[in-house]
CSV table of C-alpha atoms and ligand atoms in Angstrom, one decimal:
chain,number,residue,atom,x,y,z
A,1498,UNK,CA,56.6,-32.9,-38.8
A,1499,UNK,CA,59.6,-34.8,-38.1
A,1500,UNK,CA,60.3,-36.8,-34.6
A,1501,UNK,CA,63.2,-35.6,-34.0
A,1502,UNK,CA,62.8,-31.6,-33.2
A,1503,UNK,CA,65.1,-28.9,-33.1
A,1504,UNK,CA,67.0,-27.4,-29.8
A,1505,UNK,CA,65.2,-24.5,-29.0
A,1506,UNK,CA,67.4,-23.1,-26.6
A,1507,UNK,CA,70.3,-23.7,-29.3
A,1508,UNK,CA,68.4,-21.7,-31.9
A,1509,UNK,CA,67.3,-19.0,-29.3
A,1510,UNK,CA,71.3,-18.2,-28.2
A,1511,UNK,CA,72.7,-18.5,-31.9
A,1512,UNK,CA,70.4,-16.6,-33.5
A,1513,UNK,CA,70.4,-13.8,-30.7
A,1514,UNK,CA,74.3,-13.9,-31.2
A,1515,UNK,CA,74.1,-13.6,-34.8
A,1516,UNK,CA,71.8,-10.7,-34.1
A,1517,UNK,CA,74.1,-8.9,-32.0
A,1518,UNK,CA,76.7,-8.9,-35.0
A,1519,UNK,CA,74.4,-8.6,-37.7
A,1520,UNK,CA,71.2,-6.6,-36.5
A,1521,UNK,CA,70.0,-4.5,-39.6
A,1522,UNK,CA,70.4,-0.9,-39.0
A,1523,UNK,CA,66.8,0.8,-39.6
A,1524,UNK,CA,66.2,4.3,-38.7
A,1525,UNK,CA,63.1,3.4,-36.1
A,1526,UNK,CA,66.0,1.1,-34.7
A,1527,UNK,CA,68.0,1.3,-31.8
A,1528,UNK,CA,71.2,-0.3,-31.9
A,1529,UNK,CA,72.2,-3.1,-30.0
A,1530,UNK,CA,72.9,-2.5,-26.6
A,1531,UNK,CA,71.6,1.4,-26.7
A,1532,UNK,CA,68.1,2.6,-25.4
A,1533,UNK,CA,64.9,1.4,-26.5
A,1534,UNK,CA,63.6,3.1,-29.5
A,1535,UNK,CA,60.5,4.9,-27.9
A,1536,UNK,CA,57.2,3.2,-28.5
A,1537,UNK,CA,55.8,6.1,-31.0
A,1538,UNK,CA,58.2,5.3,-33.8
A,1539,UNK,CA,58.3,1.7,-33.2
A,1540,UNK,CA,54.1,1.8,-34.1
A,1541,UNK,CA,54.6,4.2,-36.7
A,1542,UNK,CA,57.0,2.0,-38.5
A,1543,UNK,CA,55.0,-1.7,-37.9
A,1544,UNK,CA,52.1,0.2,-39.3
A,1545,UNK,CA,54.1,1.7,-42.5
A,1546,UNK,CA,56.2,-1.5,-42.8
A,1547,UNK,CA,52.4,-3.6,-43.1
A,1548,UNK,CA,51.9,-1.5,-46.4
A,1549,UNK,CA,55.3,-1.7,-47.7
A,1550,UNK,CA,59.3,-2.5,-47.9
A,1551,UNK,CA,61.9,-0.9,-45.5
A,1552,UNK,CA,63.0,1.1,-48.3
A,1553,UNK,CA,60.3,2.8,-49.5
A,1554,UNK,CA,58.5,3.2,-45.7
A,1555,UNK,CA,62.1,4.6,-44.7
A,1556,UNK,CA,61.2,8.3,-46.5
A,1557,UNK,CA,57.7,8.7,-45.2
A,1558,UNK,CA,59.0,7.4,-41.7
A,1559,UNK,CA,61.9,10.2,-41.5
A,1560,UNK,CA,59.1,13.2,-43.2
A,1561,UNK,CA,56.5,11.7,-40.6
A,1562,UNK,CA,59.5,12.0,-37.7
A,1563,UNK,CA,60.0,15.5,-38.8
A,1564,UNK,CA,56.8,17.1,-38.7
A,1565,UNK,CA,55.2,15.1,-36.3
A,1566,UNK,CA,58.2,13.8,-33.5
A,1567,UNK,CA,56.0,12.9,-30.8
A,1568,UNK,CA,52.3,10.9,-30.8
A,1569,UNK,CA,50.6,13.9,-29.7
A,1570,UNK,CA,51.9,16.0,-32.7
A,1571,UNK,CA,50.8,13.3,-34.8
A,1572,UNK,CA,47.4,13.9,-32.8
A,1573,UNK,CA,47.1,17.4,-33.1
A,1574,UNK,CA,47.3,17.2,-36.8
A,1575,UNK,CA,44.7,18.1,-39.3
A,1576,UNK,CA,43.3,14.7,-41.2
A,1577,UNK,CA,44.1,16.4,-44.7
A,1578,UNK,CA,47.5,16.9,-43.5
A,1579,UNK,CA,48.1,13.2,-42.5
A,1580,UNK,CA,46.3,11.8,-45.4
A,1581,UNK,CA,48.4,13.9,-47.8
A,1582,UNK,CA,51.5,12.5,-45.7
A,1583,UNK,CA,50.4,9.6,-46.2
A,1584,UNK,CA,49.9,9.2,-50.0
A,1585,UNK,CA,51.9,6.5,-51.8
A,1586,UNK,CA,51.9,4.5,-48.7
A,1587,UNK,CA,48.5,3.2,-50.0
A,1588,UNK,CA,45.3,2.3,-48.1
A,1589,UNK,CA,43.8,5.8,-46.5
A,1590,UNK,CA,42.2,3.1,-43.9
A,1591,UNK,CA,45.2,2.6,-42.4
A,1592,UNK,CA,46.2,6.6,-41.8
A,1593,UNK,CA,43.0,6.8,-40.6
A,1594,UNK,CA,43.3,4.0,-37.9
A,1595,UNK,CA,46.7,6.1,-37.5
A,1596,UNK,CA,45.0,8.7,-37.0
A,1597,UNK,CA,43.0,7.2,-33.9
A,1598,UNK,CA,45.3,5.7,-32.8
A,1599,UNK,CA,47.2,8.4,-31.7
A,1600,UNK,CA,44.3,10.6,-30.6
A,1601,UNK,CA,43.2,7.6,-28.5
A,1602,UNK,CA,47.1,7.7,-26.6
A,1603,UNK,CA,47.1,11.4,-26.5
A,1604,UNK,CA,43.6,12.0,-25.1
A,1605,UNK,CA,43.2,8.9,-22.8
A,1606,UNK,CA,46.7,8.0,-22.5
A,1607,UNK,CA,48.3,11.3,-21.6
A,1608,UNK,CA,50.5,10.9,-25.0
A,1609,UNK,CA,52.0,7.7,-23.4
A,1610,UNK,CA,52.0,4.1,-25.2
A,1611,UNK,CA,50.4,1.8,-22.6
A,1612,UNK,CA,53.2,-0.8,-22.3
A,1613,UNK,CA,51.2,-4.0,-21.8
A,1614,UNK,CA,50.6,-6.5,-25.3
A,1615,UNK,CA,46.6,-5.9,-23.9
A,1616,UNK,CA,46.0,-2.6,-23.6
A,1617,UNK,CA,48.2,-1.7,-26.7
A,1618,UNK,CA,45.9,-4.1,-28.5
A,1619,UNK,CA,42.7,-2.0,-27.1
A,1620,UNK,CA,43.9,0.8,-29.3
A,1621,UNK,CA,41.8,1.7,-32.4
A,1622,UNK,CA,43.4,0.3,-35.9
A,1623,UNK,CA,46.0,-1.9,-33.2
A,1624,UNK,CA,45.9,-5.3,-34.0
A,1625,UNK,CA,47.4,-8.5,-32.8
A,1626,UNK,CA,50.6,-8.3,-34.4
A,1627,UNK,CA,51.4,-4.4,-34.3
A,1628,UNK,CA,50.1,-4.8,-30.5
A,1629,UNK,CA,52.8,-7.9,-30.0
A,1630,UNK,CA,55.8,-5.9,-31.7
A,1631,UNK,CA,55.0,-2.5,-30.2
A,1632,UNK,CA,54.9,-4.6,-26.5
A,1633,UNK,CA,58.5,-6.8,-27.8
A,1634,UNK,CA,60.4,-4.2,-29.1
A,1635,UNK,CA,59.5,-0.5,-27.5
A,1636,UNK,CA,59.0,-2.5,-23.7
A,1637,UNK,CA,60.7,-5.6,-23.9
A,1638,UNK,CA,58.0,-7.8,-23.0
A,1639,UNK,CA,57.6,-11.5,-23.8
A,1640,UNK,CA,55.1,-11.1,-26.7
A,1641,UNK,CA,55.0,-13.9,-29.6
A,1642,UNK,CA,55.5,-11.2,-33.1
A,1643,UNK,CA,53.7,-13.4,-35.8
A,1644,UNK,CA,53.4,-12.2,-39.2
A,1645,UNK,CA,54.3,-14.2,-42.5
A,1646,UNK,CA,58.1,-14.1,-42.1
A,1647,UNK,CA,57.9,-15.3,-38.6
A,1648,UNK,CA,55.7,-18.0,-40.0
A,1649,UNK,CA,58.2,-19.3,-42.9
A,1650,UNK,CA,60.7,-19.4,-40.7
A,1651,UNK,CA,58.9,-21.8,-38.3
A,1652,UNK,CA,57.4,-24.0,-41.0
A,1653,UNK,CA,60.9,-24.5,-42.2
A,1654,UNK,CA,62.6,-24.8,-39.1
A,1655,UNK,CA,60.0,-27.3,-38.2
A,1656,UNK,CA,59.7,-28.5,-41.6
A,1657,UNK,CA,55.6,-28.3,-41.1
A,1658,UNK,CA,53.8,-30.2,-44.0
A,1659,UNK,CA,50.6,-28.5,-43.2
A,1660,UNK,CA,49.6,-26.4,-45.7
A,1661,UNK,CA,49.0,-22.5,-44.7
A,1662,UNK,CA,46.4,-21.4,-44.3
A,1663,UNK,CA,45.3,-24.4,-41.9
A,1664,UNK,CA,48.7,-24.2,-40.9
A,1665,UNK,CA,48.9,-21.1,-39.2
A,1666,UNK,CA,48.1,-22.0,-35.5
A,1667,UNK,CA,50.5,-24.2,-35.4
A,1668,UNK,CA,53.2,-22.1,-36.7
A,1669,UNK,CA,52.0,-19.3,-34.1
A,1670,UNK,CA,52.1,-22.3,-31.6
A,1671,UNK,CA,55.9,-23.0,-32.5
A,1672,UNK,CA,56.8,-19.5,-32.3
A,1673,UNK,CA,55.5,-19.2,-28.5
A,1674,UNK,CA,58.2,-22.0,-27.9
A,1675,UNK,CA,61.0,-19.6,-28.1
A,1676,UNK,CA,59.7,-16.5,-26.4
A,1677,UNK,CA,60.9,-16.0,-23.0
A,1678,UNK,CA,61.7,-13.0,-20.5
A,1679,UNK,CA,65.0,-12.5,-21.9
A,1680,UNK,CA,65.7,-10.4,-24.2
A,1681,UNK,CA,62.0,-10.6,-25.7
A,1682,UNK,CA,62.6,-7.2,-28.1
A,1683,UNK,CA,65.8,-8.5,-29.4
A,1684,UNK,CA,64.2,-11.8,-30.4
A,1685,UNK,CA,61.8,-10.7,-31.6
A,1686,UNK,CA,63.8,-8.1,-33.9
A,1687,UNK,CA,66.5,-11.3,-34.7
A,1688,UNK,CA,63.6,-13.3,-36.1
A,1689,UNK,CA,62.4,-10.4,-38.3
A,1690,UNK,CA,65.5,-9.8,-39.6
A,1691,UNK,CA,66.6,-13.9,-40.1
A,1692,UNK,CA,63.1,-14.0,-42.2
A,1693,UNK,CA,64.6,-11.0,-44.7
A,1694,UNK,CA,67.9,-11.2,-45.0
A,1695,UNK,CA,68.4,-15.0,-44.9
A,1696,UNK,CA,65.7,-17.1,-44.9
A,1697,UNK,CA,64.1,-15.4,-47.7
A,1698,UNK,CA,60.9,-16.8,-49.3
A,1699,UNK,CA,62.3,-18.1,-52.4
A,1700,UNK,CA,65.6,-18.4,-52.2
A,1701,UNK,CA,66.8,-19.0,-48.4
A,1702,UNK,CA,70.7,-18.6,-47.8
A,1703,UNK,CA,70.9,-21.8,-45.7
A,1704,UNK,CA,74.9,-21.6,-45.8
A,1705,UNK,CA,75.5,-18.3,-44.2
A,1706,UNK,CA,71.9,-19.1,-41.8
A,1707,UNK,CA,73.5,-19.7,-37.8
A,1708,UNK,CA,70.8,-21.9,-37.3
A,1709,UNK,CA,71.3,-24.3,-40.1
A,1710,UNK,CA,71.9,-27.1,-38.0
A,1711,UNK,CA,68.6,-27.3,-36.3
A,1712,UNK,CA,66.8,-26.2,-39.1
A,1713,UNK,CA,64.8,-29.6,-40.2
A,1714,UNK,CA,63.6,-28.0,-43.6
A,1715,UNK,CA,66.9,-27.6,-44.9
A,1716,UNK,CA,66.8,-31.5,-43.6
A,1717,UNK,CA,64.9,-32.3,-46.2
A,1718,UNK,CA,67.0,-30.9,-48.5
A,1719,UNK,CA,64.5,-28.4,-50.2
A,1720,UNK,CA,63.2,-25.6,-47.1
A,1721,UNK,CA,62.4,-23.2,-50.1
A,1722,UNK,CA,58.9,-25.4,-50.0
A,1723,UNK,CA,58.4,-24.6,-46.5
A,1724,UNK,CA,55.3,-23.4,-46.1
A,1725,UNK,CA,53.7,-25.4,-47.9
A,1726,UNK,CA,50.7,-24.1,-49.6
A,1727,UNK,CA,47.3,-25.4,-50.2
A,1728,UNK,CA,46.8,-26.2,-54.1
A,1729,UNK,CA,43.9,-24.4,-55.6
A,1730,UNK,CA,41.4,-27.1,-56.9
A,1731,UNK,CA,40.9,-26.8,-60.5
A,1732,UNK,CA,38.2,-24.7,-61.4
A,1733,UNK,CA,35.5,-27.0,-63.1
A,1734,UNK,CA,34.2,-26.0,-66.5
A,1735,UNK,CA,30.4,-26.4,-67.3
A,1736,UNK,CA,28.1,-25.9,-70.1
A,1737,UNK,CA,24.5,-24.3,-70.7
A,1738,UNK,CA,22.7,-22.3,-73.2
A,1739,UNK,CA,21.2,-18.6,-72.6
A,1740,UNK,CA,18.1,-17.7,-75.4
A,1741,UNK,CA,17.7,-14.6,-76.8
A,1742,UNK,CA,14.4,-14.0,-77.8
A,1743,UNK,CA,13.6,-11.1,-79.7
A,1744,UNK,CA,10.0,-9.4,-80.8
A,1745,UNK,CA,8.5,-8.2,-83.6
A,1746,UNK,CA,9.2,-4.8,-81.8
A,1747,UNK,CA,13.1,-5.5,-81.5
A,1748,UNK,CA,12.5,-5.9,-77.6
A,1749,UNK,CA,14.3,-8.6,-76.0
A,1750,UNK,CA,13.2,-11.1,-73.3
A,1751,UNK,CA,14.4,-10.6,-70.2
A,1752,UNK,CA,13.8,-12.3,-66.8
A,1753,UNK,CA,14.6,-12.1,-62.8
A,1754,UNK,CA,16.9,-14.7,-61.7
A,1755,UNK,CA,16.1,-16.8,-58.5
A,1756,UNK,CA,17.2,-15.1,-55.3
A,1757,UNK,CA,19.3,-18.1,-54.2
A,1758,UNK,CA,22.4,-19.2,-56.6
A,1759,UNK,CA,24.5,-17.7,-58.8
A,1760,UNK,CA,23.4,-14.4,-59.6
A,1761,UNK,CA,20.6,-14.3,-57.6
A,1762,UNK,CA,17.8,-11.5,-58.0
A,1763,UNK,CA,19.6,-10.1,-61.0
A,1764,UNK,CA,18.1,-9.6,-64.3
A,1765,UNK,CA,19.0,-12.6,-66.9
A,1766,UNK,CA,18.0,-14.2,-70.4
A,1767,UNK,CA,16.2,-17.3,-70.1
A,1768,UNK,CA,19.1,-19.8,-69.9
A,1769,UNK,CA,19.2,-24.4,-69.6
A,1770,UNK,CA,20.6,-25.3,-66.4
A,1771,UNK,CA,24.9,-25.1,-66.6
A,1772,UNK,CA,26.0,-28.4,-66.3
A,1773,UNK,CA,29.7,-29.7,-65.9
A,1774,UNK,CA,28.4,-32.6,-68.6
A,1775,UNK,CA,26.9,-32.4,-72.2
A,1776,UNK,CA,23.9,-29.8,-71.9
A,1777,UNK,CA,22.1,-28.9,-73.0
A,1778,UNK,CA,17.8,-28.9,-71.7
A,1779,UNK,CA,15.2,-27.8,-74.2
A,1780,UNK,CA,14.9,-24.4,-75.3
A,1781,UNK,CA,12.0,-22.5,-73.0
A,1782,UNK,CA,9.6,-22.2,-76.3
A,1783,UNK,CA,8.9,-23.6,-79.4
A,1784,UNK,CA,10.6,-21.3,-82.0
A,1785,UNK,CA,13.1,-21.2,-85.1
A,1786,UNK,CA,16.4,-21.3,-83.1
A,1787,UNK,CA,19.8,-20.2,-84.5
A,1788,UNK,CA,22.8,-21.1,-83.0
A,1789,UNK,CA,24.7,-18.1,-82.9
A,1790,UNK,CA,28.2,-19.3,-81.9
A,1791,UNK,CA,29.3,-19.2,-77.5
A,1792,UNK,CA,30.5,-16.9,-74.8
A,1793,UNK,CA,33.3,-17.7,-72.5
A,1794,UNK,CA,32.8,-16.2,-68.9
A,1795,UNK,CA,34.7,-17.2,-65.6
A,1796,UNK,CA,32.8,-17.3,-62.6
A,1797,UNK,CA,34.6,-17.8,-59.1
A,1798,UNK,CA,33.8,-21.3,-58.5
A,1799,UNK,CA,33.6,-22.7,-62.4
A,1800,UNK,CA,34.0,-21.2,-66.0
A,1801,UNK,CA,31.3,-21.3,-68.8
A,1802,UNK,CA,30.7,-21.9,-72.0
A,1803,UNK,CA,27.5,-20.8,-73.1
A,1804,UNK,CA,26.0,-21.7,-76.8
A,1805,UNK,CA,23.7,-18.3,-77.9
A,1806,UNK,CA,20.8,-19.3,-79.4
A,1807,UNK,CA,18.6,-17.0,-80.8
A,1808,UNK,CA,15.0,-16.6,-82.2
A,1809,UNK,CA,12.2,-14.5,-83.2
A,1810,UNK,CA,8.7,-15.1,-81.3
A,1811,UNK,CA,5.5,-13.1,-80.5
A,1812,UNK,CA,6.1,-11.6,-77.2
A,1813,UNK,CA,4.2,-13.5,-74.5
A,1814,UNK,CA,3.7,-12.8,-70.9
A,1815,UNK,CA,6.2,-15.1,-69.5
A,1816,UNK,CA,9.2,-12.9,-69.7
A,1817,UNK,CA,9.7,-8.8,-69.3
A,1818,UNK,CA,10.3,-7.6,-72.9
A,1819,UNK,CA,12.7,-4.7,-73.1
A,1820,UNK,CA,14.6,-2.3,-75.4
A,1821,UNK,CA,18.1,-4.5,-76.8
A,1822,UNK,CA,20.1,-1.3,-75.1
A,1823,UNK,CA,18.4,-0.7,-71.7
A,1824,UNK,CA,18.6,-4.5,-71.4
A,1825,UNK,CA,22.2,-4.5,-72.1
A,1826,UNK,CA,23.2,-1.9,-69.7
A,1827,UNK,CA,21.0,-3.9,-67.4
A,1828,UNK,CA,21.8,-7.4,-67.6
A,1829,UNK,CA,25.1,-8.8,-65.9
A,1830,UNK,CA,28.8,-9.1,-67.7
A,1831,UNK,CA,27.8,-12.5,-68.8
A,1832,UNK,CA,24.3,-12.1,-70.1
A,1833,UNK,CA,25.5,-8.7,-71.9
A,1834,UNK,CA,28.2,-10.8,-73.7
A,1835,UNK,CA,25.8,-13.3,-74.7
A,1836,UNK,CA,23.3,-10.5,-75.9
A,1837,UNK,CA,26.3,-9.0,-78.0
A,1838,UNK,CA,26.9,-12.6,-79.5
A,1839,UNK,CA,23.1,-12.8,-80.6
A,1840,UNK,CA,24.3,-10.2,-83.1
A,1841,UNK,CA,20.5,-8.8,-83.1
A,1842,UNK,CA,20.0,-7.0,-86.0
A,1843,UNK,CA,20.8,-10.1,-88.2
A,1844,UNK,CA,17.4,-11.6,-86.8
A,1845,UNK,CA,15.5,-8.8,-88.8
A,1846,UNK,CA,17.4,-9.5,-91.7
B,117,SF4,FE1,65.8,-20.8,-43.3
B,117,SF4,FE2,67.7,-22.2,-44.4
B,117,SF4,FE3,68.1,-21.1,-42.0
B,117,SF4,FE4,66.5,-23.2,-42.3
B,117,SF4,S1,68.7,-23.2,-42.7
B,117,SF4,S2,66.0,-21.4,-41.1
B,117,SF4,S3,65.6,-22.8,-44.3
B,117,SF4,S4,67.8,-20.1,-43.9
């Protein structure tokens, strides 16, 4: 980060004024100046707006509003009901924790939010950002609302060359710099809306942003790099060999993995070890081998190329020997490739 550091109480009073003639007009909004929206619809639209944009949450917000206007309506519900509400809004989980949630307020809570950042985030399926917003916006309290807009705003503003993940204290760290007791719901609303109507993630509208002149990413004259993100290392590539060896009774040898490594436990074909150089060990017993081309497979952590080699033997009592098809179903994705490859039949030919 930069020495010099932007003027917090600068940003805080420009981008509150810029709120007060700009605030996006949402239906779980109030408008500026009027009564705050009541805590129920502000949690029911965090938790929609988590799964999805304002305009396709805005539907399911006004049919939710409709048949269920209060928390304990939305309690007294049947699950079905909710779940068949809540379908195209995606994960279930989350109706669910919607679900408890509101039972929990009505039943312990006398159908009242508890207005406290805390207890809010003592609510089933309530976490630390829902619990922060709900606190902000429905009560006005100084909460710090962090979620991934919040947090490309403050790396740019702060033009912070830590990359996110690692980066993210920090940026929750910066973001507690500008919360105070006043006006804590509007701030919190005036960074949400900065983060998507302005300073957008790829292309931020630094000329019409009131806070350009603090902003120390646009300093640097390319914010749209703000955060920065960690580079995913390149994924190695190694080399083995898997043997498939086949019986005079068309039975293939088979055998259990190691529990510790890759694939661990799980049925396998004999195989050299999978190095990132030139392989390739000895094959496991003295036999006619064919080479019957590669497979290509891509693991998590490395991909493989893996030469088939394939030969007929006298079943011994080193391996499991089983039928070609129940060891296919059996064997994992990359073994049943290499099994395929073998090309079996040709071995009897
Ligand atoms: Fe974002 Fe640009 Fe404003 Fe900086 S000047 S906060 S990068 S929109």
């Amino acid at each position: 980060m930069p020495d010099v550091s932007p003027d917090i109480d600068l940003i805080r009073s420009r981008l509150l004024a810029w709120y007060d003639a700009h605030a996006r007009s949402l239906p779980w909004r109030a408008a500026v100046g009027a009564p705050r929206t009541e805590p129920y619809r502000v949690w029911l639209s965090e938790v929609m707006l988590q799964q999805t944009t304002v305009p396709h949450a805005t539907p399911y917000f006004h049919a939710f509003t409709t048949r269920w206007p209060t928390v304990s309506d939305l309690a007294a519900a049947e699950d079905a009901e909710v779940m068949g509400a809540w379908a195209g809004l995606g994960y279930y989980a989350r109706a669910r924790n919607l679900l408890a949630c509101a039972r929990a307020v009505a039943g312990e809570h006398g159908g009242v939010f508890p207005d406290t950042e805390a207890a809010l985030l003592a609510l089933p399926g309530v976490g630390a950002y829902t619990a922060a917003a709900v606190a902000s916006i429905a009560f006005d309290r100084a909460a710090n609302v962090v979620d991934g807009n919040v947090e490309r705003v403050m790396a740019r503003l702060f033009a912070v060359e830590t990359p996110v993940p690692a980066a993210r204290p920090e940026l929750k760290r910066l973001a507690s710099l500008f919360v105070t007791d006043e006006r804590p719901g509007d701030w919190a609303q005036a960074l949400m809306d900065l983060g998507a109507t302005v300073c957008r993630p790829k292309s931020p509208s630094c000329g019409t942003c009131s806070v350009a002149s603090e902003c120390l990413g646009l300093a640097t004259g390319d914010p749209a790099r703000f955060p920065m993100k960690t580079k995913k290392a390149d994924r190695p590539h190694r080399r083995g060999a898997a043997y498939v060896l086949i019986d005079d009774q068309g039975r293939v040898a088979v055998e259990t993995r190691p529990e510790k490594g890759l694939l661990g436990g799980m049925l396998g074909l004999p195989t050299s070890d999978w190095a990132t150089g030139e392989p390739i060990a000895a094959a496991p017993v003295e036999a006619d081998w064919r080479e019957a081309g590669a497979v290509e497979h891509v693991f998590t952590h490395f991909s493989l190329t893996l030469t088939v080699m394939t030969a007929r033997v006298d079943a011994d009592g080193d391996y499991r020997w089983m039928p070609i098809e129940a060891a296919r179903a059996a064997l994992p994705t990359v073994f049943a490739k290499a099994l395929d490859r073998a090309s079996v039949p040709d071995l009897f030919g």
